[in-house]
Amino acid sequence: MSANILSCFELNTVLEIIHSLISCSDVDQFKQLANSFMEFIGFNHMIFGMPGPDSFGGRSVRDLNISYPKEWVDLYQANEFWRIDPVVLAVMESCSVLHWTDIYKRFPPEKKFLRLAGDFGLKHGYSCLMRGRTGHSWSIISIAGDFKKHTDIVNYVLARVAPHFHLALSELKSTGEATKLQSLTKKEKEVLCWLHQGKTSWEISIILKVSEATVNFHVKNIKTKLNAVNRSQAVATSIHCKLVNL
C-alpha cells in the first residue's frame, strides 16, 4: 500500500502533524496534536497507555487521556478490565495496527464488557503498541468512534503517525532513549534515506545495485541500532534524531 491512497492535502496534513510531534515540548502541545489527528481521521476518542510502576509484569499503565469518556476510564481502572480486555491481549503480541473487530474474532470479549464499552461509544476502534526493542519504553495507542475515513486510510496513517506519538511521549517522559542510539554506517544511512521515501527492500536493491538480502541485512542493523521493532518506527526515530530530513 502506498501514499497514493491519500490526497495531496491529506498527505500534507499528516506530514504537518509528524513535523509538529518532532518538536513537541510539552503535554498541552501533545494533546493539541492528538486532537488534530482525531479531527483528520474523523473519530471521537483517543487515549495513550504508558508504563506504570509495575509495567508488563502487572501491566500497570498510566493513562494520558485525550478524549475517552472519563467515566469509562474510571470504571476500567477500578475493575481492572485490562485483565479481560481482548485489545490488551492482542497488542502485547503485535506491534502493528489492529482493528478491534479483528481482535474480537481472535479473543472473543465477555458480553458484559463489550456491552459496557458500547454504552460509552467504544464499540469500533483501532489500537497499536509501540515500543523499543529492549521493551523499556512503550505506549499503547487506542482510537475509537464512528470513523469517517476508509479502513485502509486509517490503517495506513495510524501505522506511520503512531511511532512519532510514541517518540514524543518518550521524550516528554525524559527516558533519554534517543541519546542511547548507536552510530549508523554510511551504507545504513543510505538505506535509511530510501526507507524514509517509502521504498521496499527490492526497490532499494535495484537503486543501490545490491542484493535484496543485503538490503534486509542493513535494515535489520538499522532497526537494532535505532531501538526499533519495525521499519516505520526506525524511520520515525531517525527523523526525531535528525538522521534524515523530513
JSON list of C-alpha atoms in Angstrom, two decimals:
[
{"chain": "A", "resi": 1, "resn": "MET", "atom": "CA", "xyz": [0.00, 0.00, 0.00]},
{"chain": "A", "resi": 2, "resn": "SER", "atom": "CA", "xyz": [1.39, 3.43, -0.85]},
{"chain": "A", "resi": 3, "resn": "ALA", "atom": "CA", "xyz": [0.77, 7.05, -0.02]},
{"chain": "A", "resi": 4, "resn": "ASN", "atom": "CA", "xyz": [-1.31, 7.21, -3.23]},
{"chain": "A", "resi": 5, "resn": "ILE", "atom": "CA", "xyz": [-4.38, 6.39, -1.13]},
{"chain": "A", "resi": 6, "resn": "LEU", "atom": "CA", "xyz": [-4.05, 9.90, 0.33]},
{"chain": "A", "resi": 7, "resn": "SER", "atom": "CA", "xyz": [-4.77, 13.14, -1.47]},
{"chain": "A", "resi": 8, "resn": "CYS", "atom": "CA", "xyz": [-2.06, 15.82, -1.55]},
{"chain": "A", "resi": 9, "resn": "PHE", "atom": "CA", "xyz": [-3.95, 17.77, 1.12]},
{"chain": "A", "resi": 10, "resn": "GLU", "atom": "CA", "xyz": [-4.26, 14.69, 3.35]},
{"chain": "A", "resi": 11, "resn": "LEU", "atom": "CA", "xyz": [-0.59, 13.82, 2.91]},
{"chain": "A", "resi": 12, "resn": "ASN", "atom": "CA", "xyz": [0.45, 17.37, 3.80]},
{"chain": "A", "resi": 13, "resn": "THR", "atom": "CA", "xyz": [-1.75, 17.25, 6.90]},
{"chain": "A", "resi": 14, "resn": "VAL", "atom": "CA", "xyz": [-0.08, 14.02, 8.04]},
{"chain": "A", "resi": 15, "resn": "LEU", "atom": "CA", "xyz": [3.39, 15.49, 7.44]},
{"chain": "A", "resi": 16, "resn": "GLU", "atom": "CA", "xyz": [2.48, 18.62, 9.40]},
{"chain": "A", "resi": 17, "resn": "ILE", "atom": "CA", "xyz": [1.35, 16.53, 12.38]},
{"chain": "A", "resi": 18, "resn": "ILE", "atom": "CA", "xyz": [4.54, 14.46, 12.24]},
{"chain": "A", "resi": 19, "resn": "HIS", "atom": "CA", "xyz": [6.72, 17.56, 11.94]},
{"chain": "A", "resi": 20, "resn": "SER", "atom": "CA", "xyz": [5.00, 19.12, 14.96]},
{"chain": "A", "resi": 21, "resn": "LEU", "atom": "CA", "xyz": [5.42, 15.92, 17.00]},
{"chain": "A", "resi": 22, "resn": "ILE", "atom": "CA", "xyz": [9.16, 16.03, 16.33]},
{"chain": "A", "resi": 23, "resn": "SER", "atom": "CA", "xyz": [9.41, 19.41, 18.05]},
{"chain": "A", "resi": 24, "resn": "CYS", "atom": "CA", "xyz": [6.72, 18.73, 20.68]},
{"chain": "A", "resi": 25, "resn": "SER", "atom": "CA", "xyz": [7.91, 20.14, 24.02]},
{"chain": "A", "resi": 26, "resn": "ASP", "atom": "CA", "xyz": [5.02, 19.82, 26.48]},
{"chain": "A", "resi": 27, "resn": "VAL", "atom": "CA", "xyz": [1.90, 17.79, 27.25]},
{"chain": "A", "resi": 28, "resn": "ASP", "atom": "CA", "xyz": [-0.51, 20.56, 26.21]},
{"chain": "A", "resi": 29, "resn": "GLN", "atom": "CA", "xyz": [1.05, 20.71, 22.75]},
{"chain": "A", "resi": 30, "resn": "PHE", "atom": "CA", "xyz": [0.97, 16.91, 22.56]},
{"chain": "A", "resi": 31, "resn": "LYS", "atom": "CA", "xyz": [-2.76, 16.92, 23.34]},
{"chain": "A", "resi": 32, "resn": "GLN", "atom": "CA", "xyz": [-3.39, 19.59, 20.69]},
{"chain": "A", "resi": 33, "resn": "LEU", "atom": "CA", "xyz": [-1.63, 17.42, 18.09]},
{"chain": "A", "resi": 34, "resn": "ALA", "atom": "CA", "xyz": [-3.64, 14.39, 19.20]},
{"chain": "A", "resi": 35, "resn": "ASN", "atom": "CA", "xyz": [-6.83, 16.40, 18.72]},
{"chain": "A", "resi": 36, "resn": "SER", "atom": "CA", "xyz": [-5.65, 17.50, 15.27]},
{"chain": "A", "resi": 37, "resn": "PHE", "atom": "CA", "xyz": [-5.05, 13.86, 14.40]},
{"chain": "A", "resi": 38, "resn": "MET", "atom": "CA", "xyz": [-8.52, 12.90, 15.64]},
{"chain": "A", "resi": 39, "resn": "GLU", "atom": "CA", "xyz": [-10.09, 15.62, 13.52]},
{"chain": "A", "resi": 40, "resn": "PHE", "atom": "CA", "xyz": [-8.12, 14.48, 10.46]},
{"chain": "A", "resi": 41, "resn": "ILE", "atom": "CA", "xyz": [-9.09, 10.80, 10.76]},
{"chain": "A", "resi": 42, "resn": "GLY", "atom": "CA", "xyz": [-12.60, 11.65, 11.89]},
{"chain": "A", "resi": 43, "resn": "PHE", "atom": "CA", "xyz": [-13.04, 9.69, 15.12]},
{"chain": "A", "resi": 44, "resn": "ASN", "atom": "CA", "xyz": [-14.23, 10.61, 18.60]},
{"chain": "A", "resi": 45, "resn": "HIS", "atom": "CA", "xyz": [-11.97, 9.11, 21.24]},
{"chain": "A", "resi": 46, "resn": "MET", "atom": "CA", "xyz": [-8.23, 8.70, 21.81]},
{"chain": "A", "resi": 47, "resn": "ILE", "atom": "CA", "xyz": [-6.12, 7.53, 24.74]},
{"chain": "A", "resi": 48, "resn": "PHE", "atom": "CA", "xyz": [-2.48, 6.62, 25.38]},
{"chain": "A", "resi": 49, "resn": "GLY", "atom": "CA", "xyz": [-1.36, 3.99, 27.87]},
{"chain": "A", "resi": 50, "resn": "MET", "atom": "CA", "xyz": [2.16, 4.30, 29.26]},
{"chain": "A", "resi": 51, "resn": "PRO", "atom": "CA", "xyz": [4.29, 2.20, 31.63]},
{"chain": "A", "resi": 52, "resn": "GLY", "atom": "CA", "xyz": [3.28, 2.29, 35.26]},
{"chain": "A", "resi": 53, "resn": "PRO", "atom": "CA", "xyz": [5.42, 1.30, 38.26]},
{"chain": "A", "resi": 54, "resn": "ASP", "atom": "CA", "xyz": [4.89, -2.41, 37.53]},
{"chain": "A", "resi": 55, "resn": "SER", "atom": "CA", "xyz": [4.72, -2.27, 33.75]},
{"chain": "A", "resi": 56, "resn": "PHE", "atom": "CA", "xyz": [4.41, -5.52, 31.81]},
{"chain": "A", "resi": 57, "resn": "GLY", "atom": "CA", "xyz": [4.63, -7.65, 34.95]},
{"chain": "A", "resi": 58, "resn": "GLY", "atom": "CA", "xyz": [1.37, -6.33, 36.37]},
{"chain": "A", "resi": 59, "resn": "ARG", "atom": "CA", "xyz": [0.57, -4.46, 33.14]},
{"chain": "A", "resi": 60, "resn": "SER", "atom": "CA", "xyz": [0.08, -1.33, 35.17]},
{"chain": "A", "resi": 61, "resn": "VAL", "atom": "CA", "xyz": [-0.27, 1.75, 33.00]},
{"chain": "A", "resi": 62, "resn": "ARG", "atom": "CA", "xyz": [-0.64, 5.48, 33.38]},
{"chain": "A", "resi": 63, "resn": "ASP", "atom": "CA", "xyz": [-3.22, 6.91, 31.03]},
{"chain": "A", "resi": 64, "resn": "LEU", "atom": "CA", "xyz": [-2.83, 10.09, 29.03]},
{"chain": "A", "resi": 65, "resn": "ASN", "atom": "CA", "xyz": [-6.48, 10.54, 28.17]},
{"chain": "A", "resi": 66, "resn": "ILE", "atom": "CA", "xyz": [-7.20, 12.78, 25.22]},
{"chain": "A", "resi": 67, "resn": "SER", "atom": "CA", "xyz": [-10.94, 12.28, 24.80]},
{"chain": "A", "resi": 68, "resn": "TYR", "atom": "CA", "xyz": [-12.04, 8.91, 26.20]},
{"chain": "A", "resi": 69, "resn": "PRO", "atom": "CA", "xyz": [-15.14, 9.20, 28.45]},
{"chain": "A", "resi": 70, "resn": "LYS", "atom": "CA", "xyz": [-13.76, 9.78, 31.96]},
{"chain": "A", "resi": 71, "resn": "GLU", "atom": "CA", "xyz": [-16.48, 7.59, 33.46]},
{"chain": "A", "resi": 72, "resn": "TRP", "atom": "CA", "xyz": [-15.33, 4.67, 31.31]},
{"chain": "A", "resi": 73, "resn": "VAL", "atom": "CA", "xyz": [-11.65, 5.21, 32.19]},
{"chain": "A", "resi": 74, "resn": "ASP", "atom": "CA", "xyz": [-12.51, 5.29, 35.92]},
{"chain": "A", "resi": 75, "resn": "LEU", "atom": "CA", "xyz": [-14.66, 2.16, 35.55]},
{"chain": "A", "resi": 76, "resn": "TYR", "atom": "CA", "xyz": [-11.94, 0.41, 33.53]},
{"chain": "A", "resi": 77, "resn": "GLN", "atom": "CA", "xyz": [-9.26, 1.12, 36.13]},
{"chain": "A", "resi": 78, "resn": "ALA", "atom": "CA", "xyz": [-11.42, 0.38, 39.16]},
{"chain": "A", "resi": 79, "resn": "ASN", "atom": "CA", "xyz": [-12.43, -3.02, 37.78]},
{"chain": "A", "resi": 80, "resn": "GLU", "atom": "CA", "xyz": [-9.01, -3.81, 36.27]},
{"chain": "A", "resi": 81, "resn": "PHE", "atom": "CA", "xyz": [-10.64, -4.51, 32.93]},
{"chain": "A", "resi": 82, "resn": "TRP", "atom": "CA", "xyz": [-7.18, -4.83, 31.37]},
{"chain": "A", "resi": 83, "resn": "ARG", "atom": "CA", "xyz": [-7.25, -8.39, 32.72]},
{"chain": "A", "resi": 84, "resn": "ILE", "atom": "CA", "xyz": [-10.10, -9.31, 30.34]},
{"chain": "A", "resi": 85, "resn": "ASP", "atom": "CA", "xyz": [-9.72, -6.68, 27.61]},
{"chain": "A", "resi": 86, "resn": "PRO", "atom": "CA", "xyz": [-9.03, -8.52, 24.30]},
{"chain": "A", "resi": 87, "resn": "VAL", "atom": "CA", "xyz": [-7.30, -5.39, 22.96]},
{"chain": "A", "resi": 88, "resn": "VAL", "atom": "CA", "xyz": [-4.62, -5.58, 25.67]},
{"chain": "A", "resi": 89, "resn": "LEU", "atom": "CA", "xyz": [-4.06, -9.28, 24.98]},
{"chain": "A", "resi": 90, "resn": "ALA", "atom": "CA", "xyz": [-3.72, -8.67, 21.25]},
{"chain": "A", "resi": 91, "resn": "VAL", "atom": "CA", "xyz": [-1.43, -5.63, 21.22]},
{"chain": "A", "resi": 92, "resn": "MET", "atom": "CA", "xyz": [1.01, -7.28, 23.61]},
{"chain": "A", "resi": 93, "resn": "GLU", "atom": "CA", "xyz": [1.60, -9.85, 20.85]},
{"chain": "A", "resi": 94, "resn": "SER", "atom": "CA", "xyz": [1.94, -7.44, 17.94]},
{"chain": "A", "resi": 95, "resn": "CYS", "atom": "CA", "xyz": [3.37, -4.03, 17.08]},
{"chain": "A", "resi": 96, "resn": "SER", "atom": "CA", "xyz": [1.06, -3.49, 14.11]},
{"chain": "A", "resi": 97, "resn": "VAL", "atom": "CA", "xyz": [-2.19, -1.55, 13.90]},
{"chain": "A", "resi": 98, "resn": "LEU", "atom": "CA", "xyz": [-5.07, -3.82, 14.92]},
{"chain": "A", "resi": 99, "resn": "HIS", "atom": "CA", "xyz": [-8.77, -3.29, 14.24]},
{"chain": "A", "resi": 100, "resn": "TRP", "atom": "CA", "xyz": [-10.94, -4.21, 17.23]},
{"chain": "A", "resi": 101, "resn": "THR", "atom": "CA", "xyz": [-13.26, -6.27, 15.03]},
{"chain": "A", "resi": 102, "resn": "ASP", "atom": "CA", "xyz": [-10.32, -8.49, 14.05]},
{"chain": "A", "resi": 103, "resn": "ILE", "atom": "CA", "xyz": [-9.14, -8.66, 17.66]},
{"chain": "A", "resi": 104, "resn": "TYR", "atom": "CA", "xyz": [-12.57, -9.79, 18.88]},
{"chain": "A", "resi": 105, "resn": "LYS", "atom": "CA", "xyz": [-12.51, -12.64, 16.36]},
{"chain": "A", "resi": 106, "resn": "ARG", "atom": "CA", "xyz": [-9.31, -13.96, 17.93]},
{"chain": "A", "resi": 107, "resn": "PHE", "atom": "CA", "xyz": [-10.13, -13.10, 21.52]},
{"chain": "A", "resi": 108, "resn": "PRO", "atom": "CA", "xyz": [-13.93, -13.09, 21.97]},
{"chain": "A", "resi": 109, "resn": "PRO", "atom": "CA", "xyz": [-14.72, -10.48, 24.66]},
{"chain": "A", "resi": 110, "resn": "GLU", "atom": "CA", "xyz": [-17.03, -11.05, 27.59]},
{"chain": "A", "resi": 111, "resn": "LYS", "atom": "CA", "xyz": [-20.51, -9.88, 26.60]},
{"chain": "A", "resi": 112, "resn": "LYS", "atom": "CA", "xyz": [-20.84, -7.63, 29.65]},
{"chain": "A", "resi": 113, "resn": "PHE", "atom": "CA", "xyz": [-17.53, -5.91, 28.90]},
{"chain": "A", "resi": 114, "resn": "LEU", "atom": "CA", "xyz": [-18.42, -5.39, 25.24]},
{"chain": "A", "resi": 115, "resn": "ARG", "atom": "CA", "xyz": [-21.85, -4.04, 26.14]},
{"chain": "A", "resi": 116, "resn": "LEU", "atom": "CA", "xyz": [-20.39, -1.59, 28.67]},
{"chain": "A", "resi": 117, "resn": "ALA", "atom": "CA", "xyz": [-17.80, -0.35, 26.18]},
{"chain": "A", "resi": 118, "resn": "GLY", "atom": "CA", "xyz": [-20.52, 0.12, 23.57]},
{"chain": "A", "resi": 119, "resn": "ASP", "atom": "CA", "xyz": [-22.57, 2.17, 26.03]},
{"chain": "A", "resi": 120, "resn": "PHE", "atom": "CA", "xyz": [-19.69, 4.67, 26.11]},
{"chain": "A", "resi": 121, "resn": "GLY", "atom": "CA", "xyz": [-19.34, 4.79, 22.32]},
{"chain": "A", "resi": 122, "resn": "LEU", "atom": "CA", "xyz": [-16.30, 2.48, 22.31]},
{"chain": "A", "resi": 123, "resn": "LYS", "atom": "CA", "xyz": [-17.59, -0.26, 20.03]},
{"chain": "A", "resi": 124, "resn": "HIS", "atom": "CA", "xyz": [-15.37, 0.30, 16.98]},
{"chain": "A", "resi": 125, "resn": "GLY", "atom": "CA", "xyz": [-11.70, 1.21, 17.12]},
{"chain": "A", "resi": 126, "resn": "TYR", "atom": "CA", "xyz": [-8.03, 0.58, 16.46]},
{"chain": "A", "resi": 127, "resn": "SER", "atom": "CA", "xyz": [-5.12, 0.00, 18.81]},
{"chain": "A", "resi": 128, "resn": "CYS", "atom": "CA", "xyz": [-1.39, -0.49, 18.47]},
{"chain": "A", "resi": 129, "resn": "LEU", "atom": "CA", "xyz": [1.59, -0.98, 20.75]},
{"chain": "A", "resi": 130, "resn": "MET", "atom": "CA", "xyz": [4.80, 0.95, 20.17]},
{"chain": "A", "resi": 131, "resn": "ARG", "atom": "CA", "xyz": [7.98, 0.01, 21.99]},
{"chain": "A", "resi": 132, "resn": "GLY", "atom": "CA", "xyz": [11.76, -0.09, 21.73]},
{"chain": "A", "resi": 133, "resn": "ARG", "atom": "CA", "xyz": [13.49, -3.42, 21.20]},
{"chain": "A", "resi": 134, "resn": "THR", "atom": "CA", "xyz": [14.51, -3.54, 24.87]},
{"chain": "A", "resi": 135, "resn": "GLY", "atom": "CA", "xyz": [10.89, -3.11, 25.98]},
{"chain": "A", "resi": 136, "resn": "HIS", "atom": "CA", "xyz": [11.78, -0.37, 28.46]},
{"chain": "A", "resi": 137, "resn": "SER", "atom": "CA", "xyz": [9.90, 2.31, 26.54]},
{"chain": "A", "resi": 138, "resn": "TRP", "atom": "CA", "xyz": [6.43, 1.58, 25.24]},
{"chain": "A", "resi": 139, "resn": "SER", "atom": "CA", "xyz": [2.99, 3.05, 24.75]},
{"chain": "A", "resi": 140, "resn": "ILE", "atom": "CA", "xyz": [-0.41, 1.76, 23.69]},
{"chain": "A", "resi": 141, "resn": "ILE", "atom": "CA", "xyz": [-2.47, 3.98, 21.41]},
{"chain": "A", "resi": 142, "resn": "SER", "atom": "CA", "xyz": [-6.22, 3.42, 21.10]},
{"chain": "A", "resi": 143, "resn": "ILE", "atom": "CA", "xyz": [-8.67, 5.35, 18.96]},
{"chain": "A", "resi": 144, "resn": "ALA", "atom": "CA", "xyz": [-12.41, 4.75, 18.80]},
{"chain": "A", "resi": 145, "resn": "GLY", "atom": "CA", "xyz": [-15.65, 6.09, 17.36]},
{"chain": "A", "resi": 146, "resn": "ASP", "atom": "CA", "xyz": [-17.51, 6.32, 14.08]},
{"chain": "A", "resi": 147, "resn": "PHE", "atom": "CA", "xyz": [-14.71, 6.71, 11.55]},
{"chain": "A", "resi": 148, "resn": "LYS", "atom": "CA", "xyz": [-15.30, 8.92, 8.53]},
{"chain": "A", "resi": 149, "resn": "LYS", "atom": "CA", "xyz": [-12.36, 7.61, 6.51]},
{"chain": "A", "resi": 150, "resn": "HIS", "atom": "CA", "xyz": [-11.89, 4.23, 4.84]},
{"chain": "A", "resi": 151, "resn": "THR", "atom": "CA", "xyz": [-10.29, 1.45, 6.91]},
{"chain": "A", "resi": 152, "resn": "ASP", "atom": "CA", "xyz": [-7.24, 1.32, 4.60]},
{"chain": "A", "resi": 153, "resn": "ILE", "atom": "CA", "xyz": [-6.56, 5.01, 5.16]},
{"chain": "A", "resi": 154, "resn": "VAL", "atom": "CA", "xyz": [-6.89, 4.73, 8.95]},
{"chain": "A", "resi": 155, "resn": "ASN", "atom": "CA", "xyz": [-4.53, 1.73, 8.99]},
{"chain": "A", "resi": 156, "resn": "TYR", "atom": "CA", "xyz": [-2.01, 3.43, 6.71]},
{"chain": "A", "resi": 157, "resn": "VAL", "atom": "CA", "xyz": [-1.94, 6.75, 8.55]},
{"chain": "A", "resi": 158, "resn": "LEU", "atom": "CA", "xyz": [-2.00, 5.37, 12.10]},
{"chain": "A", "resi": 159, "resn": "ALA", "atom": "CA", "xyz": [0.85, 2.96, 11.33]},
{"chain": "A", "resi": 160, "resn": "ARG", "atom": "CA", "xyz": [3.02, 5.90, 10.26]},
{"chain": "A", "resi": 161, "resn": "VAL", "atom": "CA", "xyz": [1.99, 8.50, 12.82]},
{"chain": "A", "resi": 162, "resn": "ALA", "atom": "CA", "xyz": [1.90, 6.19, 15.87]},
{"chain": "A", "resi": 163, "resn": "PRO", "atom": "CA", "xyz": [5.72, 5.88, 16.11]},
{"chain": "A", "resi": 164, "resn": "HIS", "atom": "CA", "xyz": [6.01, 9.67, 16.25]},
{"chain": "A", "resi": 165, "resn": "PHE", "atom": "CA", "xyz": [3.41, 9.88, 19.03]},
{"chain": "A", "resi": 166, "resn": "HIS", "atom": "CA", "xyz": [5.38, 7.22, 20.89]},
{"chain": "A", "resi": 167, "resn": "LEU", "atom": "CA", "xyz": [8.69, 9.05, 20.50]},
{"chain": "A", "resi": 168, "resn": "ALA", "atom": "CA", "xyz": [7.15, 12.34, 21.55]},
{"chain": "A", "resi": 169, "resn": "LEU", "atom": "CA", "xyz": [5.77, 10.63, 24.66]},
{"chain": "A", "resi": 170, "resn": "SER", "atom": "CA", "xyz": [9.16, 9.06, 25.36]},
{"chain": "A", "resi": 171, "resn": "GLU", "atom": "CA", "xyz": [10.85, 12.44, 25.17]},
{"chain": "A", "resi": 172, "resn": "LEU", "atom": "CA", "xyz": [8.20, 14.05, 27.38]},
{"chain": "A", "resi": 173, "resn": "LYS", "atom": "CA", "xyz": [8.86, 11.34, 29.95]},
{"chain": "A", "resi": 174, "resn": "SER", "atom": "CA", "xyz": [12.61, 12.09, 29.64]},
{"chain": "A", "resi": 175, "resn": "THR", "atom": "CA", "xyz": [13.57, 8.47, 29.07]},
{"chain": "A", "resi": 176, "resn": "GLY", "atom": "CA", "xyz": [16.72, 9.54, 27.25]},
{"chain": "A", "resi": 177, "resn": "GLU", "atom": "CA", "xyz": [16.11, 6.75, 24.75]},
{"chain": "A", "resi": 178, "resn": "ALA", "atom": "CA", "xyz": [17.19, 8.87, 21.79]},
{"chain": "A", "resi": 179, "resn": "THR", "atom": "CA", "xyz": [20.61, 9.61, 23.33]},
{"chain": "A", "resi": 180, "resn": "LYS", "atom": "CA", "xyz": [21.48, 5.89, 23.55]},
{"chain": "A", "resi": 181, "resn": "LEU", "atom": "CA", "xyz": [21.41, 5.20, 19.82]},
{"chain": "A", "resi": 182, "resn": "GLN", "atom": "CA", "xyz": [24.39, 3.59, 18.14]},
{"chain": "A", "resi": 183, "resn": "SER", "atom": "CA", "xyz": [26.04, 5.23, 15.15]},
{"chain": "A", "resi": 184, "resn": "LEU", "atom": "CA", "xyz": [24.91, 4.20, 11.67]},
{"chain": "A", "resi": 185, "resn": "THR", "atom": "CA", "xyz": [27.33, 3.35, 8.89]},
{"chain": "A", "resi": 186, "resn": "LYS", "atom": "CA", "xyz": [27.32, 5.31, 5.64]},
{"chain": "A", "resi": 187, "resn": "LYS", "atom": "CA", "xyz": [25.53, 2.47, 3.83]},
{"chain": "A", "resi": 188, "resn": "GLU", "atom": "CA", "xyz": [22.94, 2.14, 6.61]},
{"chain": "A", "resi": 189, "resn": "LYS", "atom": "CA", "xyz": [22.20, 5.86, 6.38]},
{"chain": "A", "resi": 190, "resn": "GLU", "atom": "CA", "xyz": [21.80, 5.49, 2.63]},
{"chain": "A", "resi": 191, "resn": "VAL", "atom": "CA", "xyz": [19.33, 2.63, 3.05]},
{"chain": "A", "resi": 192, "resn": "LEU", "atom": "CA", "xyz": [17.53, 4.56, 5.76]},
{"chain": "A", "resi": 193, "resn": "CYS", "atom": "CA", "xyz": [17.02, 7.54, 3.45]},
{"chain": "A", "resi": 194, "resn": "TRP", "atom": "CA", "xyz": [15.35, 5.27, 0.90]},
{"chain": "A", "resi": 195, "resn": "LEU", "atom": "CA", "xyz": [13.20, 3.71, 3.63]},
{"chain": "A", "resi": 196, "resn": "HIS", "atom": "CA", "xyz": [12.16, 7.23, 4.53]},
{"chain": "A", "resi": 197, "resn": "GLN", "atom": "CA", "xyz": [10.92, 7.65, 0.96]},
{"chain": "A", "resi": 198, "resn": "GLY", "atom": "CA", "xyz": [8.78, 4.52, 1.29]},
{"chain": "A", "resi": 199, "resn": "LYS", "atom": "CA", "xyz": [10.90, 2.22, -0.86]},
{"chain": "A", "resi": 200, "resn": "THR", "atom": "CA", "xyz": [10.73, -1.56, -0.40]},
{"chain": "A", "resi": 201, "resn": "SER", "atom": "CA", "xyz": [13.82, -3.74, 0.06]},
{"chain": "A", "resi": 202, "resn": "TRP", "atom": "CA", "xyz": [13.52, -4.87, -3.56]},
{"chain": "A", "resi": 203, "resn": "GLU", "atom": "CA", "xyz": [13.32, -1.28, -4.84]},
{"chain": "A", "resi": 204, "resn": "ILE", "atom": "CA", "xyz": [16.31, -0.26, -2.72]},
{"chain": "A", "resi": 205, "resn": "SER", "atom": "CA", "xyz": [18.31, -3.23, -4.01]},
{"chain": "A", "resi": 206, "resn": "ILE", "atom": "CA", "xyz": [17.70, -2.06, -7.58]},
{"chain": "A", "resi": 207, "resn": "ILE", "atom": "CA", "xyz": [18.66, 1.53, -6.74]},
{"chain": "A", "resi": 208, "resn": "LEU", "atom": "CA", "xyz": [21.83, 0.59, -4.86]},
{"chain": "A", "resi": 209, "resn": "LYS", "atom": "CA", "xyz": [22.67, -2.33, -7.21]},
{"chain": "A", "resi": 210, "resn": "VAL", "atom": "CA", "xyz": [22.98, -4.85, -4.39]},
{"chain": "A", "resi": 211, "resn": "SER", "atom": "CA", "xyz": [21.04, -7.96, -3.48]},
{"chain": "A", "resi": 212, "resn": "GLU", "atom": "CA", "xyz": [17.74, -7.75, -1.62]},
{"chain": "A", "resi": 213, "resn": "ALA", "atom": "CA", "xyz": [19.30, -9.89, 1.12]},
{"chain": "A", "resi": 214, "resn": "THR", "atom": "CA", "xyz": [21.99, -7.25, 1.59]},
{"chain": "A", "resi": 215, "resn": "VAL", "atom": "CA", "xyz": [19.36, -4.53, 1.93]},
{"chain": "A", "resi": 216, "resn": "ASN", "atom": "CA", "xyz": [17.46, -6.61, 4.50]},
{"chain": "A", "resi": 217, "resn": "PHE", "atom": "CA", "xyz": [20.72, -7.11, 6.40]},
{"chain": "A", "resi": 218, "resn": "HIS", "atom": "CA", "xyz": [21.21, -3.33, 6.57]},
{"chain": "A", "resi": 219, "resn": "VAL", "atom": "CA", "xyz": [17.56, -2.84, 7.58]},
{"chain": "A", "resi": 220, "resn": "LYS", "atom": "CA", "xyz": [17.97, -5.34, 10.41]},
{"chain": "A", "resi": 221, "resn": "ASN", "atom": "CA", "xyz": [21.05, -3.47, 11.68]},
{"chain": "A", "resi": 222, "resn": "ILE", "atom": "CA", "xyz": [19.25, -0.13, 11.38]},
{"chain": "A", "resi": 223, "resn": "LYS", "atom": "CA", "xyz": [16.32, -1.38, 13.48]},
{"chain": "A", "resi": 224, "resn": "THR", "atom": "CA", "xyz": [18.70, -2.75, 16.12]},
{"chain": "A", "resi": 225, "resn": "LYS", "atom": "CA", "xyz": [20.74, 0.44, 16.35]},
{"chain": "A", "resi": 226, "resn": "LEU", "atom": "CA", "xyz": [17.67, 2.69, 16.44]},
{"chain": "A", "resi": 227, "resn": "ASN", "atom": "CA", "xyz": [15.90, 0.53, 19.03]},
{"chain": "A", "resi": 228, "resn": "ALA", "atom": "CA", "xyz": [13.01, 0.00, 16.60]},
{"chain": "A", "resi": 229, "resn": "VAL", "atom": "CA", "xyz": [10.78, -3.04, 16.13]},
{"chain": "A", "resi": 230, "resn": "ASN", "atom": "CA", "xyz": [9.75, -2.24, 12.55]},
{"chain": "A", "resi": 231, "resn": "ARG", "atom": "CA", "xyz": [10.64, -0.02, 9.60]},
{"chain": "A", "resi": 232, "resn": "SER", "atom": "CA", "xyz": [8.08, 2.68, 10.38]},
{"chain": "A", "resi": 233, "resn": "GLN", "atom": "CA", "xyz": [9.46, 3.08, 13.88]},
{"chain": "A", "resi": 234, "resn": "ALA", "atom": "CA", "xyz": [13.04, 3.15, 12.56]},
{"chain": "A", "resi": 235, "resn": "VAL", "atom": "CA", "xyz": [12.14, 5.94, 10.14]},
{"chain": "A", "resi": 236, "resn": "ALA", "atom": "CA", "xyz": [10.29, 7.86, 12.87]},
{"chain": "A", "resi": 237, "resn": "THR", "atom": "CA", "xyz": [13.25, 7.55, 15.27]},
{"chain": "A", "resi": 238, "resn": "SER", "atom": "CA", "xyz": [15.68, 8.68, 12.59]},
{"chain": "A", "resi": 239, "resn": "ILE", "atom": "CA", "xyz": [13.58, 11.78, 11.93]},
{"chain": "A", "resi": 240, "resn": "HIS", "atom": "CA", "xyz": [13.32, 12.67, 15.63]},
{"chain": "A", "resi": 241, "resn": "CYS", "atom": "CA", "xyz": [17.08, 12.22, 15.97]},
{"chain": "A", "resi": 242, "resn": "LYS", "atom": "CA", "xyz": [17.67, 14.27, 12.80]},
{"chain": "A", "resi": 243, "resn": "LEU", "atom": "CA", "xyz": [19.40, 11.42, 10.97]},
{"chain": "A", "resi": 244, "resn": "VAL", "atom": "CA", "xyz": [17.24, 12.18, 7.92]},
{"chain": "A", "resi": 245, "resn": "ASN", "atom": "CA", "xyz": [15.34, 15.28, 6.90]},
{"chain": "A", "resi": 246, "resn": "LEU", "atom": "CA", "xyz": [11.53, 15.37, 6.89]}
]
